[in-house]
CSV table of C-alpha atoms in Angstrom, one decimal:
chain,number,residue,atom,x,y,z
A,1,UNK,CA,-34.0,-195.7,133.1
A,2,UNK,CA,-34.1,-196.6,129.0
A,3,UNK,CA,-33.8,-194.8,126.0
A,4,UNK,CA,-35.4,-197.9,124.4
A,5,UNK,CA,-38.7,-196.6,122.5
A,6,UNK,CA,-41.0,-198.9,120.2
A,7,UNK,CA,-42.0,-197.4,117.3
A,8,UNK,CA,-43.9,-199.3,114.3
A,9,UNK,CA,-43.9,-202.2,116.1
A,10,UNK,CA,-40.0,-202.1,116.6
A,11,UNK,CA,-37.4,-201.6,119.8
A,12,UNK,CA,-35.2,-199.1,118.9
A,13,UNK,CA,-32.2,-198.2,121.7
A,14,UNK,CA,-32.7,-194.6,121.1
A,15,UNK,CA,-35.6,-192.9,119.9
A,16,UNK,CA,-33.0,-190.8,117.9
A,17,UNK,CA,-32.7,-192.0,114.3
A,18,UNK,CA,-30.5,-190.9,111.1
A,19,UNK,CA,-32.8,-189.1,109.1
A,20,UNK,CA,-32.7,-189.8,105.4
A,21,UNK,CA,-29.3,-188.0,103.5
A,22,UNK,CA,-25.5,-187.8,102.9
A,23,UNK,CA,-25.4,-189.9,106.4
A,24,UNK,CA,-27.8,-192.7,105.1
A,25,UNK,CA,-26.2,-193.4,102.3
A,26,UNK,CA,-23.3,-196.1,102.2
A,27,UNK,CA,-23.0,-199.3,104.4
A,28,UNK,CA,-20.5,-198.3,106.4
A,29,UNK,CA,-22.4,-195.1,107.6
A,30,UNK,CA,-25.4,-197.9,108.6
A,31,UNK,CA,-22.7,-199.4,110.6
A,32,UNK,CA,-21.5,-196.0,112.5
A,33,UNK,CA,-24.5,-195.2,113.1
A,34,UNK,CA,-25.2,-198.8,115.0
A,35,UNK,CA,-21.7,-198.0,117.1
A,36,UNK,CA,-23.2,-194.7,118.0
A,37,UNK,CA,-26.8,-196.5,119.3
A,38,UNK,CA,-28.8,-194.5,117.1
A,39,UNK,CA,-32.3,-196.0,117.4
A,40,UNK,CA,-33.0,-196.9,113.5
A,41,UNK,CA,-31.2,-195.3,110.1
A,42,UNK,CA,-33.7,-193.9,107.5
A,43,UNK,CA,-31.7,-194.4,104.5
A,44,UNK,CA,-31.4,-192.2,101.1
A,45,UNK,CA,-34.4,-191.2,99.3
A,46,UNK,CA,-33.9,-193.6,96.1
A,47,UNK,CA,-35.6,-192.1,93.0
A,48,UNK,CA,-37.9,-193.9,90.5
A,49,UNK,CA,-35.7,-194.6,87.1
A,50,UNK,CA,-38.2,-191.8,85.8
A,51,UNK,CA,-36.2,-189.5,87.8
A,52,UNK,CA,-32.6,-191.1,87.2
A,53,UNK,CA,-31.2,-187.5,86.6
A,54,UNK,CA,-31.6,-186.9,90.3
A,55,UNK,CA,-28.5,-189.7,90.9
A,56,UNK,CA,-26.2,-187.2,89.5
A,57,UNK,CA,-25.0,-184.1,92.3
A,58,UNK,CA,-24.3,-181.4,91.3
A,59,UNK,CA,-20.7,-179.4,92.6
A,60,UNK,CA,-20.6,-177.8,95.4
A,61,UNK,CA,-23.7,-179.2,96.7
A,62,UNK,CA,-24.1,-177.3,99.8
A,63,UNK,CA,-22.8,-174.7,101.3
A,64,UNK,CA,-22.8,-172.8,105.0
A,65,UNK,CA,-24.9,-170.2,105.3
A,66,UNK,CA,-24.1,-167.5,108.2
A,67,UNK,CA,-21.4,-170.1,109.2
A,68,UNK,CA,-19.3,-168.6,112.3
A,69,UNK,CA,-16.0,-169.7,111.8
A,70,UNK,CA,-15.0,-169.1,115.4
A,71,UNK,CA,-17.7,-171.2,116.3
A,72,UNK,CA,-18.1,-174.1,114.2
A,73,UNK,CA,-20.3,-176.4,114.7
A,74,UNK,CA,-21.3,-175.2,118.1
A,75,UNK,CA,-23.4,-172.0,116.0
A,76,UNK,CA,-26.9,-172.3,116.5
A,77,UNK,CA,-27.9,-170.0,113.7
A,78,UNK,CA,-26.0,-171.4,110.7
A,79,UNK,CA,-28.3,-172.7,107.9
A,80,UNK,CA,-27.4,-175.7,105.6
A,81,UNK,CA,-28.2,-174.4,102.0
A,82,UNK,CA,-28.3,-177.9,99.6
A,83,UNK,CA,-29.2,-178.8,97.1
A,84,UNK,CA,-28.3,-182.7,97.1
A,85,UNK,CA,-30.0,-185.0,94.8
A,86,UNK,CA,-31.5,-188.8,95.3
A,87,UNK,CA,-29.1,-192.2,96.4
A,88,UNK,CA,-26.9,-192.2,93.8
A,89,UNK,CA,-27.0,-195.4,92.4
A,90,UNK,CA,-29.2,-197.5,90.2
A,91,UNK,CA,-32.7,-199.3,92.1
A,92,UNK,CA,-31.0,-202.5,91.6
A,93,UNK,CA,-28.0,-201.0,93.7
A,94,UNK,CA,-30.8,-199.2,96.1
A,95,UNK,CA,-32.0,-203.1,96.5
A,96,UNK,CA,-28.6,-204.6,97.3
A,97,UNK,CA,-27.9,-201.8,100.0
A,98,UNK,CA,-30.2,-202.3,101.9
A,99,UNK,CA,-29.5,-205.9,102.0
A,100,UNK,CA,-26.0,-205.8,102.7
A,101,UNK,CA,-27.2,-203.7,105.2
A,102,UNK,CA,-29.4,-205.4,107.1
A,103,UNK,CA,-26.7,-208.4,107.1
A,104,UNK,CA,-24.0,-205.8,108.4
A,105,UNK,CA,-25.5,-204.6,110.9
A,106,UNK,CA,-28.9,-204.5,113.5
A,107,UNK,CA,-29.9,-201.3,113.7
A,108,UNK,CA,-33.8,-201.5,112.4
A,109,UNK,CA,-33.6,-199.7,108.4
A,110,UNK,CA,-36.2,-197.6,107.2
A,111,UNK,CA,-35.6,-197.0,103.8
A,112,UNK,CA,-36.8,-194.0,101.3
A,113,UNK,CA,-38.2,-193.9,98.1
A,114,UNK,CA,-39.5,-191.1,95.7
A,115,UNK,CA,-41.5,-191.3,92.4
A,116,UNK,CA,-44.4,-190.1,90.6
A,117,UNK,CA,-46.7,-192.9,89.3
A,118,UNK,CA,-48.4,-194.7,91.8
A,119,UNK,CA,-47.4,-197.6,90.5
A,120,UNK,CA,-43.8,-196.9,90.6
A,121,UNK,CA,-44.4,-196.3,94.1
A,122,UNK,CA,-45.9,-199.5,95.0
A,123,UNK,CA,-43.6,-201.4,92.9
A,124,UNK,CA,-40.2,-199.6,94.8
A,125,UNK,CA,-42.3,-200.0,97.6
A,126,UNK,CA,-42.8,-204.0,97.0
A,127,UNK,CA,-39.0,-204.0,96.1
A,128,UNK,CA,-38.0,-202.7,99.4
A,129,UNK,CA,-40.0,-204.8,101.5
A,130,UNK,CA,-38.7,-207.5,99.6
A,131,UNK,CA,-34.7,-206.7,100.4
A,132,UNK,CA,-35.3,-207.0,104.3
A,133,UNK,CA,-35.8,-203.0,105.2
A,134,UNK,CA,-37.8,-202.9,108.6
A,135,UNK,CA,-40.2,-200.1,107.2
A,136,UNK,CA,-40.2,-197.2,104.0
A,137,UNK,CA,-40.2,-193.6,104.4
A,138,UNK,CA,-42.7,-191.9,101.5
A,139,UNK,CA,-40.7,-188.7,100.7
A,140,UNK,CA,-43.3,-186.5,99.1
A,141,UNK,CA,-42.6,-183.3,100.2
A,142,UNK,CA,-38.6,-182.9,99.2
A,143,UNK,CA,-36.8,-179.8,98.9
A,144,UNK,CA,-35.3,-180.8,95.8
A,145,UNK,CA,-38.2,-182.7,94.1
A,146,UNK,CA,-38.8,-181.9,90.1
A,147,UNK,CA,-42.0,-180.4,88.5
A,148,UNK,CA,-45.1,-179.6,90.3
A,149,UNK,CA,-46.1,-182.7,91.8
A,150,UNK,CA,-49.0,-181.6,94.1
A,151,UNK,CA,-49.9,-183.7,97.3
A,152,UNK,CA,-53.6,-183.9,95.9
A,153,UNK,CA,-52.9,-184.4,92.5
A,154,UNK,CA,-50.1,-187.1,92.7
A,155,UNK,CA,-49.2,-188.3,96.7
A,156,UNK,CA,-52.4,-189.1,97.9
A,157,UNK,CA,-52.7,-191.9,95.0
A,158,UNK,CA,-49.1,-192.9,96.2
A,159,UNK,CA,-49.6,-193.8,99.7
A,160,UNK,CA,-52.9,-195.0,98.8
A,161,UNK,CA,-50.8,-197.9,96.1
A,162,UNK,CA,-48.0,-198.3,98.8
A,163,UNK,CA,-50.4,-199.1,101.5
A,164,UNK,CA,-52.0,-201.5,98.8
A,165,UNK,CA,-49.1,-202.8,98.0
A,166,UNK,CA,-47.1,-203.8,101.5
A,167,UNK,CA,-47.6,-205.3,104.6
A,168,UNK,CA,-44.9,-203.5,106.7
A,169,UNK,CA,-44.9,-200.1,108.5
A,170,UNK,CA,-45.3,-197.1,106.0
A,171,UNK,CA,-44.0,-193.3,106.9
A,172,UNK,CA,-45.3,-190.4,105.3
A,173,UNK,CA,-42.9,-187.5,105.7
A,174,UNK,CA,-44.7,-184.1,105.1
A,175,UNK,CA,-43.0,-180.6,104.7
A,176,UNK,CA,-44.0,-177.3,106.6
A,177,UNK,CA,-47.0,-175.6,105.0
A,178,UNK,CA,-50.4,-174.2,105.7
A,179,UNK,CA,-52.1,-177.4,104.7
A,180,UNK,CA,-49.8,-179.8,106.8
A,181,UNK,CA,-52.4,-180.7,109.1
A,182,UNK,CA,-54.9,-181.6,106.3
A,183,UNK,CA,-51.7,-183.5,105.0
A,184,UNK,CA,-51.5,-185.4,108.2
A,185,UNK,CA,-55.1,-186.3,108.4
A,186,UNK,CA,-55.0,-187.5,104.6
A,187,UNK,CA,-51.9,-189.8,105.5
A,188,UNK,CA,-53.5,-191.2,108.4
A,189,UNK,CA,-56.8,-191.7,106.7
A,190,UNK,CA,-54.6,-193.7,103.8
A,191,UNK,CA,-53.4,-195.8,106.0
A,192,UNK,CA,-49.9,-194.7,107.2
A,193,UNK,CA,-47.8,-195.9,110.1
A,194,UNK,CA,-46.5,-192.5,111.3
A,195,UNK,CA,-46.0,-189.2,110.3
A,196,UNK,CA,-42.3,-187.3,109.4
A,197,UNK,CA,-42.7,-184.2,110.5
A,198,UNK,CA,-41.1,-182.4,108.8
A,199,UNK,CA,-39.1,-181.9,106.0
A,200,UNK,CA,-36.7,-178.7,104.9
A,201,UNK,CA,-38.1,-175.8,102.7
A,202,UNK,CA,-36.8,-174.9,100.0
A,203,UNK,CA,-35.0,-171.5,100.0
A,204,UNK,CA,-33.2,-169.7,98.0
A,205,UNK,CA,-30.3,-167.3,98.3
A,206,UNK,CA,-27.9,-164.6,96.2
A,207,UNK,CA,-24.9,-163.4,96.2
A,208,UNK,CA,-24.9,-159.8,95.8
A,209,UNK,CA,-21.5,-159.0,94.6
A,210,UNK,CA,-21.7,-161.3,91.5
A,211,UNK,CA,-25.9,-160.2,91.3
A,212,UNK,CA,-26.2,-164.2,90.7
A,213,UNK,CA,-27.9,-166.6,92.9
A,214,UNK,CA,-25.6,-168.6,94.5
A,215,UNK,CA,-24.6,-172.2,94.0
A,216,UNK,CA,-26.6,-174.3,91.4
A,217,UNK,CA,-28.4,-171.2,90.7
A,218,UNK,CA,-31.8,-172.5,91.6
A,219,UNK,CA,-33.5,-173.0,94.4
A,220,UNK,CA,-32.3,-175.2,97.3
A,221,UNK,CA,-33.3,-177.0,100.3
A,222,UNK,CA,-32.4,-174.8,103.6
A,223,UNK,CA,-32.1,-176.5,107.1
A,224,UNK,CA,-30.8,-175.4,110.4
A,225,UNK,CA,-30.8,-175.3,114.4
A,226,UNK,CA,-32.9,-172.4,113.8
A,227,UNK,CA,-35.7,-174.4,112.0
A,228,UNK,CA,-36.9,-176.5,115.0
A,229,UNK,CA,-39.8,-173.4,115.8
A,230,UNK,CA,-41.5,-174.3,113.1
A,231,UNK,CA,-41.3,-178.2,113.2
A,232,UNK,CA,-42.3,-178.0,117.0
A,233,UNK,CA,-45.2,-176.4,116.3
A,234,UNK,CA,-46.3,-178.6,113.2
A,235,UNK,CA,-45.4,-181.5,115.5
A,236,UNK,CA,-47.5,-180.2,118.2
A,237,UNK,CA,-50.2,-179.4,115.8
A,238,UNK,CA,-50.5,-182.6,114.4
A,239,UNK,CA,-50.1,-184.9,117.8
A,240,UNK,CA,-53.1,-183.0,119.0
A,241,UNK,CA,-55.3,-184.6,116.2
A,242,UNK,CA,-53.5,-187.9,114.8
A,243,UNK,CA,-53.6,-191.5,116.7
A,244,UNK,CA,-50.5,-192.2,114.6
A,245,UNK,CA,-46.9,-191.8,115.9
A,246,UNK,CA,-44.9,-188.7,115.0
A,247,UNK,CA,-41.4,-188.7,114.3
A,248,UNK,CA,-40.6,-185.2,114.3
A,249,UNK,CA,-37.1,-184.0,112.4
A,250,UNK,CA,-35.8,-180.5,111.9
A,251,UNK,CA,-33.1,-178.2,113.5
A,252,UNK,CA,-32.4,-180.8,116.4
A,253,UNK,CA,-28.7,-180.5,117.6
A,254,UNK,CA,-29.0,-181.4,121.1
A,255,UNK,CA,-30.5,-183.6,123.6
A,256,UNK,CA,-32.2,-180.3,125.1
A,257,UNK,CA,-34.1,-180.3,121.1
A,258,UNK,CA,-35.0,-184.3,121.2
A,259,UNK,CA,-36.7,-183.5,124.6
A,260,UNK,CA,-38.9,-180.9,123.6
A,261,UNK,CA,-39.8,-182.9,120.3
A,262,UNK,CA,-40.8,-186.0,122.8
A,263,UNK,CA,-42.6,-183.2,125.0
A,264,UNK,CA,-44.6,-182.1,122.3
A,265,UNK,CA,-45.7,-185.6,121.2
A,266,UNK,CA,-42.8,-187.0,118.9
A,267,UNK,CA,-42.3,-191.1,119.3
A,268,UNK,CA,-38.9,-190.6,117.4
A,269,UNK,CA,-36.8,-188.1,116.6
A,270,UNK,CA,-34.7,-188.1,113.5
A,271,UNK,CA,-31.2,-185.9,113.6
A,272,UNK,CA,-29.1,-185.4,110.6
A,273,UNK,CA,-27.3,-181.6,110.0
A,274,UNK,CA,-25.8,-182.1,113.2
A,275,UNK,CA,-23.9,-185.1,112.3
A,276,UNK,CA,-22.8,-183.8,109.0
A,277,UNK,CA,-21.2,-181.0,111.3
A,278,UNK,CA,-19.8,-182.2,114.6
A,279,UNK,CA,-19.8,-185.9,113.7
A,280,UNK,CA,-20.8,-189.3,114.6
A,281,UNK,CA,-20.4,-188.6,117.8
A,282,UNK,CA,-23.2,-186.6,117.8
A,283,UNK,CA,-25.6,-189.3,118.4
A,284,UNK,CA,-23.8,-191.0,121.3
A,285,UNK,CA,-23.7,-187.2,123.0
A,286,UNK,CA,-27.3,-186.6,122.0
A,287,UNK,CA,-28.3,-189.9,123.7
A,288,UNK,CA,-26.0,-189.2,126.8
A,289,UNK,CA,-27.9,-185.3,127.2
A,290,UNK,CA,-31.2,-187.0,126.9
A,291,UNK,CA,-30.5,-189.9,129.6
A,292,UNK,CA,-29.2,-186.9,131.6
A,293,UNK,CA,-32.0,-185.3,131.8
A,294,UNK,CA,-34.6,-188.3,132.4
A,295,UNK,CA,-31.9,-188.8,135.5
A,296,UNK,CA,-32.5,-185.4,136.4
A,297,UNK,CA,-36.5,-185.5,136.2
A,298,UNK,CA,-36.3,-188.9,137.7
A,299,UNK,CA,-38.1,-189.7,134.4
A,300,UNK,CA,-37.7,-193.8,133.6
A,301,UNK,CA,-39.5,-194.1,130.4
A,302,UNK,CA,-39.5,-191.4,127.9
A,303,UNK,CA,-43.5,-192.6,127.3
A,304,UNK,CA,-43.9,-190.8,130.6
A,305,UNK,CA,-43.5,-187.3,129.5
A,306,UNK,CA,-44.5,-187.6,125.7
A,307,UNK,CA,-46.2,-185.0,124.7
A,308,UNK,CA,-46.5,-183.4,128.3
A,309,UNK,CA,-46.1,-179.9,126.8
A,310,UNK,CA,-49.3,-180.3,124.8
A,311,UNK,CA,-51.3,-180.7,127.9
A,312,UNK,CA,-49.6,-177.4,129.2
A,313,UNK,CA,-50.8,-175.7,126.0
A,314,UNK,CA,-53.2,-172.6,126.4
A,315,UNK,CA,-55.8,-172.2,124.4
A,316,UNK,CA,-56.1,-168.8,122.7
A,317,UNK,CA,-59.0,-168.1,124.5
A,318,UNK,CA,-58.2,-168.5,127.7
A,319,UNK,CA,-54.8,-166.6,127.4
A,320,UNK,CA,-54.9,-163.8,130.5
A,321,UNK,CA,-54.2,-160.8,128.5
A,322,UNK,CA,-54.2,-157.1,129.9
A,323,UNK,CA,-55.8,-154.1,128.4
A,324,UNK,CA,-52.7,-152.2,128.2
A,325,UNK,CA,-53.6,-148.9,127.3
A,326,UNK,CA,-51.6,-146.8,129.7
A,327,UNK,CA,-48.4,-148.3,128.1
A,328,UNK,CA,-49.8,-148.7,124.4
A,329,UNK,CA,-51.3,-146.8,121.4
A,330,UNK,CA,-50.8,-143.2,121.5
A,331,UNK,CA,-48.9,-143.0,125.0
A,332,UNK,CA,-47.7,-139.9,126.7
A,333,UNK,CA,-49.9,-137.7,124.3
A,334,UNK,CA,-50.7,-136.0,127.4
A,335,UNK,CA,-47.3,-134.5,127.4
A,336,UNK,CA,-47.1,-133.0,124.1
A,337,UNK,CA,-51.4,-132.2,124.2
A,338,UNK,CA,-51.2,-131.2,127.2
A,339,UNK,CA,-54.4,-133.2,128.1
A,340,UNK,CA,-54.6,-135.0,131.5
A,341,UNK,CA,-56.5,-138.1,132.1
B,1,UNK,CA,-15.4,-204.0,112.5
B,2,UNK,CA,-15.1,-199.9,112.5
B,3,UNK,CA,-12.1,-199.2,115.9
B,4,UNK,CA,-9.8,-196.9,116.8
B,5,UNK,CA,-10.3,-193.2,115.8
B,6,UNK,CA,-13.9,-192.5,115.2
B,7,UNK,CA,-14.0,-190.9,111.6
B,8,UNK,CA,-17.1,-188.9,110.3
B,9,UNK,CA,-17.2,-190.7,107.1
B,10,UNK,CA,-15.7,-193.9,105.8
B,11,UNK,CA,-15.5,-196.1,102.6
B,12,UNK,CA,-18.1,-194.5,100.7
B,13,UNK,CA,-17.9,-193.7,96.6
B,14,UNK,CA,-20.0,-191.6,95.8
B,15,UNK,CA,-18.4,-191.8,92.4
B,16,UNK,CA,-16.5,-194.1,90.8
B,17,UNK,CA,-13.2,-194.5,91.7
B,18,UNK,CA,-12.0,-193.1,87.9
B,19,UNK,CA,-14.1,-190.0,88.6
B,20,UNK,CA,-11.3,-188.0,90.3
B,21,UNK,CA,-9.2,-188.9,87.7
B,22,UNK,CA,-11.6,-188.1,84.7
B,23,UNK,CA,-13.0,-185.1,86.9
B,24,UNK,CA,-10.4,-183.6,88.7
B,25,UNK,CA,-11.4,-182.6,92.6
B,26,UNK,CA,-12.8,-179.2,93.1
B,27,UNK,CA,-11.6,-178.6,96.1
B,28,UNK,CA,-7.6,-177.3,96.4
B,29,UNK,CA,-6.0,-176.0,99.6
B,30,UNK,CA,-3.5,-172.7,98.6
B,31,UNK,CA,-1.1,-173.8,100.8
B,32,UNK,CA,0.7,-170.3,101.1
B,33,UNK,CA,-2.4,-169.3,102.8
B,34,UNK,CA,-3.5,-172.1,105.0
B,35,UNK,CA,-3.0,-171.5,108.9
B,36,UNK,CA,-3.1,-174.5,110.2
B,37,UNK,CA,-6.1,-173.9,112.0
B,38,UNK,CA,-7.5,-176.6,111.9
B,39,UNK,CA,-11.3,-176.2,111.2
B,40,UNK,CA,-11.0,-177.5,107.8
B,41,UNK,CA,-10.9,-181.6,108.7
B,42,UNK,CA,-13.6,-182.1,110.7
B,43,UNK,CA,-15.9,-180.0,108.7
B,44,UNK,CA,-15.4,-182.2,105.8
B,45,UNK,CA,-18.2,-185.2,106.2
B,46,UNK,CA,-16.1,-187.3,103.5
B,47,UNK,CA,-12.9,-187.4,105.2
B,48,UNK,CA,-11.0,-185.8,102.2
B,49,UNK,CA,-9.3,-183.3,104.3
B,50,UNK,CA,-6.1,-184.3,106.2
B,51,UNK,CA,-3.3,-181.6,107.9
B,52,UNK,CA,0.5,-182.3,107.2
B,53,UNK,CA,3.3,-181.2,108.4
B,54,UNK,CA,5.7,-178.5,106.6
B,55,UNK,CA,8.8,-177.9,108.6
B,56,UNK,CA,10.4,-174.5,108.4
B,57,UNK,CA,7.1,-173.3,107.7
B,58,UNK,CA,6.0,-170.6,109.6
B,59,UNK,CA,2.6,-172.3,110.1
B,60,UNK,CA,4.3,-175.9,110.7
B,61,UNK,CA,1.3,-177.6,109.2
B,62,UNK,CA,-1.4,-177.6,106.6
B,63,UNK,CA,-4.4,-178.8,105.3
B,64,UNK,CA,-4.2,-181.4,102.4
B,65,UNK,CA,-7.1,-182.2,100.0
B,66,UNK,CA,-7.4,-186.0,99.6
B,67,UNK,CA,-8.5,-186.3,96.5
B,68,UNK,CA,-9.9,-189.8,96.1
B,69,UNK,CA,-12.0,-188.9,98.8
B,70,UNK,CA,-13.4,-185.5,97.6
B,71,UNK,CA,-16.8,-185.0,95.9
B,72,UNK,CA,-16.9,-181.4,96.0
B,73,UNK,CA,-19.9,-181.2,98.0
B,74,UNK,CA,-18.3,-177.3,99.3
B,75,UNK,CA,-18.8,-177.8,103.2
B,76,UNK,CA,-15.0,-177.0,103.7
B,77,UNK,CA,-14.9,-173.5,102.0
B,78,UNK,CA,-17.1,-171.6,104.6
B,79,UNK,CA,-15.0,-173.1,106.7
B,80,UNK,CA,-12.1,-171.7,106.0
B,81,UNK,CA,-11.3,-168.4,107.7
B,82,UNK,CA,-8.9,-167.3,105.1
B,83,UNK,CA,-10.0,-168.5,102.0
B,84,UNK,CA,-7.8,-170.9,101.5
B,85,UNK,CA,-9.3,-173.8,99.9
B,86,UNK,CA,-10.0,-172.4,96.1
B,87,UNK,CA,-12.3,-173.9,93.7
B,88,UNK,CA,-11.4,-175.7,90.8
B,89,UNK,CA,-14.4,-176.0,88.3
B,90,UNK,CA,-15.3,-178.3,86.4
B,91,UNK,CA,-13.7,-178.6,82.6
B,92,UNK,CA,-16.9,-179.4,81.0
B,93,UNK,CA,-19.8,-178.6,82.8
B,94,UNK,CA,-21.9,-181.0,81.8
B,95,UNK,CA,-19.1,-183.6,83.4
B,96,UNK,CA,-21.2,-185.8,84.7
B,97,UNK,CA,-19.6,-189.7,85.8
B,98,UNK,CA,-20.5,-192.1,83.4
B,99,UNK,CA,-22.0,-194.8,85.8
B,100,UNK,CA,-24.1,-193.4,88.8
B,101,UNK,CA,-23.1,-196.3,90.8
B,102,UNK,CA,-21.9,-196.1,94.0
B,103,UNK,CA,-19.7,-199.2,93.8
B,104,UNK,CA,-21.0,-201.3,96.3
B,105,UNK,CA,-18.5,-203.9,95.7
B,106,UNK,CA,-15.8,-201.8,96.0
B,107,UNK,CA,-16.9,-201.5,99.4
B,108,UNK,CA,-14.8,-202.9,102.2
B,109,UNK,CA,-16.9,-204.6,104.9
């Protein structure tokens, strides 16, 4: 039995990964992660100098929404309002990262960028390759990300310059929306690698005593345990139709979570609220649950149940539903009409 | 290499090192208020929250903001089930550090 997964091309230990964020973004945090066996690190989204105003965080940056204090990070409704901005550094320091990384430590590196002109992408996107990262996440669908840069209008022409522009595994991640699935089929007619499925809405929030929005005053990105429904489905949605692999993210704070993503089709599966909650740890537990559970299926591969579920799936069509109408409708009008079937 | 007591977070500066001192922390615990309850450090992702110890207190210990270590990111004050750690804003709020770099050298591998 082995958690060992290959994906891109790579052998990761764990198909659980550090998703791109506050965990991703400092050496040292590469090198916990490493001592917990997550499978790769997806470093911080870097931004194009275009967009150097999205180094600077603003304060408080997140806060806990519906947090229960008796419960801490055990809660399974609590929602992670942020509104956290890009690596904070310069591109030169982005660069030197992720070198100093890769000669600190093993774990495979998949580092982020975000810009607006294509060629800004394919330049980052040459820059990274160049420093030794092990793949690049394209994060096109941020929460946080300025103006009304459309997928048509400006990402398409970015993956298409990245894939142009480099020869090693490219990610697209995608954010929850009707037109996800045409999003996924766009991607993986560009070219892409694999698909990140998917990335936090942005919400919004107010505070009702002070009648002011709360935080920043703008909208923020919102993430929780709770918004793994909605990823599982866009993950299940898209392994039905793409040849590419899926590395699904969202709401995963368990083993249990990682499973069902697997189940549904995921190749990886990228984890990063709950470490900002209970810990490092978190990935070492998560890993231990999952092997747990392969021991218990008698599973030896996790490529032996990936994406099992869909399989299961019904069509809508061939649901068995049941007319109903003794329980539905107008019921027990009898009783008041007086009328007797 | 990273031993001993496994630690959320360590060694990162996410500002410069004078930031805390140009910008003072926004996080402060009230220590009349604290409990000692102890939900307040491992919330904190940045390890700026330690507990110490207060004899002749009737709650022996408390939480202590560290504040080289703070960057006011607000995870610790839904924490908190007595409101105890206040905000602090900041002077000017435009206060922004005047490099964005993280420092890498001041980083101890």
């Amino acid at each position: 039995m082995s958690l060992t997964t290959s994906f891109l091309g790579l052998t990761l230990q764990s198909p659980v990964m550090v998703a791109s964020g506050p965990a991703s973004h400092d050496v040292n945090q590469v090198r916990l992660a490493e001592e917990q066996h997550a499978g790769a690190v997806v470093l911080k989204t870097a931004c194009s100098d275009k967009y150097e105003h999205m180094r600077f965080w603003p304060r408080p940056r997140y806060k806990l929404l519906d947090w229960d204090k008796q419960m801490d990070g055990r809660s399974k409704v609590f929602s992670l309002y942020s509104y956290e901005q890009g690596y904070s550094g310069t591109l030169e320091d982005y660069w030197k990262f992720i070198r100093v990384s890769k000669e600190h430590a093993k774990v495979p590196l998949i580092a982020s960028i975000f810009a607006d002109d294509a060629e800004d992408w394919a330049d980052m996107a040459k820059r990274v390759e160049q420093s030794g990262a092990d793949a690049i996440e394209l994060d096109i669908s941020s929460p946080h990300k300025p103006g009304s840069l459309g997928f048509e209008t400006t990402f398409v022409a970015a993956i298409k310059a990245v894939m142009g522009a480099v020869r090693f595994p490219v990610l697209v991640k995608l954010a929850p929306s009707p037109e996800l699935l045409h999003q996924c089929r766009v991607a993986e007619e560009c070219g892409a690698s694999a698909l990140t499925l998917c990335n936090r809405l942005r919400g919004f929030d107010v505070d009702i005593e002070t009648q002011r929005p709360i935080l920043h005053g703008n909208f923020a990105g919102v993430g929780g345990p709770w918004a793994k429904y909605y990823t599982l489905r866009h993950v299940a949605e898209a392994a039905l139709v793409s040849k590419i692999p899926i590395s699904g993210t969202g709401g995963v704070m368990s083993g249990e979570d990682v499973i069902k993503y697997v189940l549904l089709g995921a190749t990886t599966v990228q984890i990063l609220s709950v470490i900002m909650v209970n810990g490092w740890e978190s990935i070492a537990r998560i890993n231990k649950e999952i092997e747990e559970y392969m021991q218990r299926k008698g599973v030896t591969s996790l490529s032996e149940i990936r994406g099992k579920a869909l399989q299961a799936m019904t069509h809508p069509e061939e649901i068995i539903r049941w007319s109903g109408e003794p329980k539905s409708g107008s019921r027990n009008l009898w009783k008041e009409t007086g009328e007797q079937e | 290499m990273i031993s001993g007591q496994m630690m959320k977070y360590r060694g990162l500066y996410p500002f410069p090192p004078s930031f805390a001192k140009e910008f003072p922390p926004i996080a402060q615990v009230v220590e009349e208020h604290c409990i000692a309850c102890d939900r307040c450090p491992p919330i904190c992702f940045f390890d700026a929250i330690v507990m110490e110890n207060r004899p002749g207190h009737k709650y022996s210990r408390t939480a202590v903001i560290i504040n080289a270590n703070c960057t006011g990111c607000g995870l610790c004050f839904d924490a908190c089930p007595v409101d105890a750690i206040i905000w602090i804003p900041d002077k000017d709020g435009e206060a922004k550090p005047k490099t964005a770099s993280p420092l890498m050298e001041d980083t101890d591998l």
